[in-house]
Coordinates of C-alpha atoms in Angstrom, one line a residue:
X9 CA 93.1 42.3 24.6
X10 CA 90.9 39.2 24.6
X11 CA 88.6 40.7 27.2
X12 CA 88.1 44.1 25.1
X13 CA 87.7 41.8 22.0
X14 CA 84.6 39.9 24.0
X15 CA 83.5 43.1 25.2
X16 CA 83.0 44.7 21.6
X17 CA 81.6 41.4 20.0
X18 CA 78.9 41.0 22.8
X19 CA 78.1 44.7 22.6
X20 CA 78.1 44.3 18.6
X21 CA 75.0 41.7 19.5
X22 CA 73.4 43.9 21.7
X23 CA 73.2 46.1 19.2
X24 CA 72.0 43.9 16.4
X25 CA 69.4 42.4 18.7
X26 CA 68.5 45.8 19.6
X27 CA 67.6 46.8 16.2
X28 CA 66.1 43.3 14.9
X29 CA 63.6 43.3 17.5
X30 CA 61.5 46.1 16.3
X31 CA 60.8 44.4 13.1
X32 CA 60.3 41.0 14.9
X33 CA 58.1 42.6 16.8
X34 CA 56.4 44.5 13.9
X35 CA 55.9 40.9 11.8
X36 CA 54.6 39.4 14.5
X37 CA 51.7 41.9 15.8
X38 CA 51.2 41.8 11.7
X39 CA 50.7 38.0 11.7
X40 CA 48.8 38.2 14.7
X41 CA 46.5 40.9 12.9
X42 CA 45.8 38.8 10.1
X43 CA 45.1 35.3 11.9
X44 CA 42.8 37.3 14.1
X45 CA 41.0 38.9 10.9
X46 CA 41.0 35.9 9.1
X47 CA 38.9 33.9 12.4
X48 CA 36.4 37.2 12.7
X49 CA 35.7 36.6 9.1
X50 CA 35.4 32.9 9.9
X51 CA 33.2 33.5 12.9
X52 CA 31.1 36.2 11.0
X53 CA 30.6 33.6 8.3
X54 CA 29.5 30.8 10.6
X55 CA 27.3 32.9 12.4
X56 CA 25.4 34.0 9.3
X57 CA 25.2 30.1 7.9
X58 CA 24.2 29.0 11.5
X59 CA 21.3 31.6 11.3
X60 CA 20.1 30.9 8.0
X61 CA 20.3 27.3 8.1
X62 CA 18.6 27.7 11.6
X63 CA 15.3 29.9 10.0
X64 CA 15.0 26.9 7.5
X65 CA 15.6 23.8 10.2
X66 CA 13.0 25.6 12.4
X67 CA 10.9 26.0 9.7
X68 CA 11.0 22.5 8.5
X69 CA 10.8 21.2 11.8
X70 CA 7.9 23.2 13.0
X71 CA 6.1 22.1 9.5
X72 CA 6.4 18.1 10.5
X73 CA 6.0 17.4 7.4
X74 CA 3.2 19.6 6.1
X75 CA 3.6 22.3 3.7
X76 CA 1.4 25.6 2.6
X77 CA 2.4 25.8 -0.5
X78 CA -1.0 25.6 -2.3
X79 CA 0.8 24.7 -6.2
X80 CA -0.7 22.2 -7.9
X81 CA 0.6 18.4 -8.1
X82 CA -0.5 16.6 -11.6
X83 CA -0.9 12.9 -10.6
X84 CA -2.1 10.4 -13.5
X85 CA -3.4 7.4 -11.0
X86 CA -4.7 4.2 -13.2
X87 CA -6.6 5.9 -15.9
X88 CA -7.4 9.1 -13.7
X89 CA -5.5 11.7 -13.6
X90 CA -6.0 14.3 -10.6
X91 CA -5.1 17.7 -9.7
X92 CA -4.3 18.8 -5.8
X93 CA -2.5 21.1 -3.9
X94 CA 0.5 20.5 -1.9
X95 CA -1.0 21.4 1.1
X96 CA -3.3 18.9 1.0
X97 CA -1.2 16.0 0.1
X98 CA -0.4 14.1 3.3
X99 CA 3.2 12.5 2.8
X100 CA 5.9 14.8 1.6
X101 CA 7.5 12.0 -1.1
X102 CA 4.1 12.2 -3.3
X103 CA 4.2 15.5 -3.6
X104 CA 5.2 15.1 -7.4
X105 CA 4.1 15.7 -10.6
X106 CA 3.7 12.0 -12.5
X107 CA 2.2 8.6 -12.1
X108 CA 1.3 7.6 -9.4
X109 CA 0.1 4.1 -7.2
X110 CA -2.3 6.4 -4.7
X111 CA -2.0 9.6 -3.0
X112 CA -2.8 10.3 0.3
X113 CA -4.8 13.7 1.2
X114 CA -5.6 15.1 4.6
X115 CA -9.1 18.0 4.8
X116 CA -10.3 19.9 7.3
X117 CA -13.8 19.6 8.1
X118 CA -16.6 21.0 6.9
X119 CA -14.1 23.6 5.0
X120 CA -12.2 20.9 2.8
X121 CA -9.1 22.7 2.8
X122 CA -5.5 21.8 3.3
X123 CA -2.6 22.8 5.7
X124 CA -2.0 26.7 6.3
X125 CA -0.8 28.6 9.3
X126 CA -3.8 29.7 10.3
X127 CA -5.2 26.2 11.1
X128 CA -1.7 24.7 11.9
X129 CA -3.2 23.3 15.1
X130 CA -5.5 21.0 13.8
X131 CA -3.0 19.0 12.0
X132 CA 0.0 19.6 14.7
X133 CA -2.1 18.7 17.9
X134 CA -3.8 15.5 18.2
X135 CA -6.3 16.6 20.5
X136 CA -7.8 18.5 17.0
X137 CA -7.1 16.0 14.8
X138 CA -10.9 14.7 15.1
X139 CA -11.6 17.7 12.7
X140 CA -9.6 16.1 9.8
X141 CA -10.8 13.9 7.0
X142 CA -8.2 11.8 5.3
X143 CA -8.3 10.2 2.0
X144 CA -6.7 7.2 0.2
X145 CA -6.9 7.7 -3.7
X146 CA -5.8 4.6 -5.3
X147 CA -7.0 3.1 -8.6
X148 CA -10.0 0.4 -7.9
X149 CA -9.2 -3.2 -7.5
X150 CA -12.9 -4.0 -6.9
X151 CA -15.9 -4.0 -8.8
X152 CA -17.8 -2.8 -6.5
X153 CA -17.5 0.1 -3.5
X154 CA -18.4 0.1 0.0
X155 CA -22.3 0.5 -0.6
X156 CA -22.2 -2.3 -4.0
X157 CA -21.2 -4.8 -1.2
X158 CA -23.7 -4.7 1.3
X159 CA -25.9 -6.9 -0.3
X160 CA -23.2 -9.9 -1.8
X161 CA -20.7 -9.7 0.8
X162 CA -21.4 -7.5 4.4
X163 CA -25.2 -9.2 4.5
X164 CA -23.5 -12.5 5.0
X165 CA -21.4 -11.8 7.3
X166 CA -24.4 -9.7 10.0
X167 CA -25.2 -11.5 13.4
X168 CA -28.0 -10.8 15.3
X169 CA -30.7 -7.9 14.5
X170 CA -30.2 -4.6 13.3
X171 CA -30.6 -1.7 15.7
X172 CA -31.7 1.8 15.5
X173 CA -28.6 3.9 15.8
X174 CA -28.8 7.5 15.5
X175 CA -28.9 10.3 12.9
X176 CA -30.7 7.9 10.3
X177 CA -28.5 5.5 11.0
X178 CA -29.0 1.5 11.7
X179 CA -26.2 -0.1 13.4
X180 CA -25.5 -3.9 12.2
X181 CA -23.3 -6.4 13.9
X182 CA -20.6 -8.2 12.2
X183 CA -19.9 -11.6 13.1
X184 CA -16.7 -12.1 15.3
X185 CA -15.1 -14.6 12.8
X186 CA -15.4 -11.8 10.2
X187 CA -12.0 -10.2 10.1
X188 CA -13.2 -7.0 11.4
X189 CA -11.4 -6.3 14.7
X190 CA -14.7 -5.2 16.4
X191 CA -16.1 -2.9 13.9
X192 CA -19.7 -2.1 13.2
X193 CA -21.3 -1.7 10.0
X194 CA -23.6 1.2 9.7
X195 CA -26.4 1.7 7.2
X196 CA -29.5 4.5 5.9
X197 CA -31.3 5.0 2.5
X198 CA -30.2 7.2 0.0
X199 CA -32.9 8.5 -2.0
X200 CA -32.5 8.0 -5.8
X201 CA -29.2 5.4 -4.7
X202 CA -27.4 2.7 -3.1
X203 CA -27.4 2.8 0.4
X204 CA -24.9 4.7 2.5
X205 CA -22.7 2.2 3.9
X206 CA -19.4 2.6 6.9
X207 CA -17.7 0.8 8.9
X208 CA -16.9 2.3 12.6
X209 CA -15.3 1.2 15.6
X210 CA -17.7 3.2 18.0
X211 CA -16.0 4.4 21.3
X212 CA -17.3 3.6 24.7
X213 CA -18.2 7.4 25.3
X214 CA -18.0 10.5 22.7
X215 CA -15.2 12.2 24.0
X216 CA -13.3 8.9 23.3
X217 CA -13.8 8.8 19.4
X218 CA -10.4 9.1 17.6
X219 CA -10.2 10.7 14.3
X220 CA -10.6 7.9 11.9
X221 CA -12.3 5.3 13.7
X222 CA -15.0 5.3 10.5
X223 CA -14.1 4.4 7.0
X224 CA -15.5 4.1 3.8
X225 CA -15.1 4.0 0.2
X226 CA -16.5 5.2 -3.1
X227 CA -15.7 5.2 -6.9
X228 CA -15.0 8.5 -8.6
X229 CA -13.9 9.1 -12.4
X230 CA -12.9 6.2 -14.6
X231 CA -11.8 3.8 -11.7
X232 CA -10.6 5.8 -8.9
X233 CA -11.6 4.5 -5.4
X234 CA -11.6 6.8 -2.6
X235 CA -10.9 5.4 0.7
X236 CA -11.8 8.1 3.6
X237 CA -11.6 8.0 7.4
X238 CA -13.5 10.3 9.7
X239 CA -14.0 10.6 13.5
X240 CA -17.2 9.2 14.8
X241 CA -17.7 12.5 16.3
X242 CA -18.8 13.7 12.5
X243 CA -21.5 10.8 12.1
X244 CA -24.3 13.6 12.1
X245 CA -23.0 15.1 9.3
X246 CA -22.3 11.4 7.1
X247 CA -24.5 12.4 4.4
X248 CA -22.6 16.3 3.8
X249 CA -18.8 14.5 4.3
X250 CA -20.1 11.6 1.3
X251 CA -21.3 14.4 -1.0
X252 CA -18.5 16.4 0.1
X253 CA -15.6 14.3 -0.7
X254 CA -17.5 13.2 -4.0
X255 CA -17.8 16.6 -5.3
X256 CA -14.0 17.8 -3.8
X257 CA -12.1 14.7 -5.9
X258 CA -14.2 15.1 -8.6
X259 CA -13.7 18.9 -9.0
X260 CA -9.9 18.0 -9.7
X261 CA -10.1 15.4 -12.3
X262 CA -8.4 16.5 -15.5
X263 CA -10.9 14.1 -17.2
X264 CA -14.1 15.5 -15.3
X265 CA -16.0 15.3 -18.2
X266 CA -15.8 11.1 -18.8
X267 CA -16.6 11.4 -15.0
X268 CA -19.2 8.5 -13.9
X269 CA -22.6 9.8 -13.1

């Protein structure tokens, strides 16, 4: 009797075992379902964040900094206050409307424009970077600019004889004592003004200028000066790049009219 008893009560679990395991089996291939759904969704989610986040990484990256937007900043420098695109203002933290210490602005040359696609290159690759002008607009802290102090200060500090140069040009040397790291100071008259005054650091050979181994400043508006750098390689063209830059800041001068003659 026993052994029948064992018999009937295994069998009895057999057959419960038997029938549970269909619905085991059913809430298990459901569960599996939905933790499979739920990591496609996942994945498909990822997959669109990694994509978009990658178009505006490769964007920025590829950019370096620069930007096309051509919007307007509004900067009120000293008792100036200025108007320029984005795309012309070289450092991405003064792109901002407000005051300002100075702004820093990077042209193409001769078309005084700012960064776009189409010329990309010339501020991406620093074998074209000869063809840029920059600029350093700041409020004055001297009386006088770069051709005022020819005669009180850069006169004094000449050695030697001056020397025809080139393109109008007359090439003085400054002393060694001077501060000057080896620079040149280079001169011509200006008809009807002060004359044209820059300092260079003149390569050995042309193909060896870099592209802001001249610099000079000048005073625009109330008492803005205008620091600029150009390649050596441009020195032919030092009379166009003055009036250039002159007439380019003082085009976006909210207060054009008080503008000094």
């Amino acid at each position: 009797m026993f052994f029948l008893r064992r018999t009937e009560t295994r069998r009895t679990a057999m057959s419960q075992a038997a029938q549970s395991a269909p619905d085991e089996q059913r809430i298990l291939s459901m569960g599996f379902l939905l933790r499979a759904m739920a990591v496609i969704a996942i994945l498909a989610v990822l997959t669109v964040a990694i994509s978009i986040a990658g178009r505006w990484f490769g964007r920025h990256i590829s950019l370096a900094g620069n930007t096309d937007s051509t919007a307007e900043i509004t900067l009120t420098i000293g008792r100036d206050t200025v108007r320029f695109p984005e795309n012309t203002i070289r450092f991405p933290s003064q792109r901002h409307n407000g005051a300002a210490e100075r702004v820093d602005l990077y042209l193409t040359w001769p078309s005084m424009s700012g960064y776009s696609k189409d010329n990309r290159l010339r501020f991406d690759d620093i074998a074209q970077s000869s063809d840029l002008i920059f600029l350093q607009i700041a409020q004055s802290t001297m009386s006088r600019d770069m051709s005022g102090r020819l005669e009180p200060i850069y006169s004094h500090l000449i050695e030697g004889a001056a020397e025809p140069f080139r393109d109008g040009l007359t090439l003085h040397r400054l002393r060694a004592d001077a501060g000057y790291g080896g620079e040149v100071l280079l001169t011509a008259p200006v008809k009807g003004g002060s004359d044209y005054v820059v300092r260079c650091i003149l390569p050995s050979t042309q193909d060896k200028a870099a592209s802001g181994d001249c610099q000079r400043d000048i005073k625009v508006g109330k008492d803005l000066s205008v620091l600029y750098r150009f390649s050596s390689s441009h020195l032919a063209d030092w009379e166009h790049i003055d009036a250039a830059i002159r007439i380019f800041v003082e085009a976006r001068l909210v207060n054009r009219s008080a503008t000094s003659p």
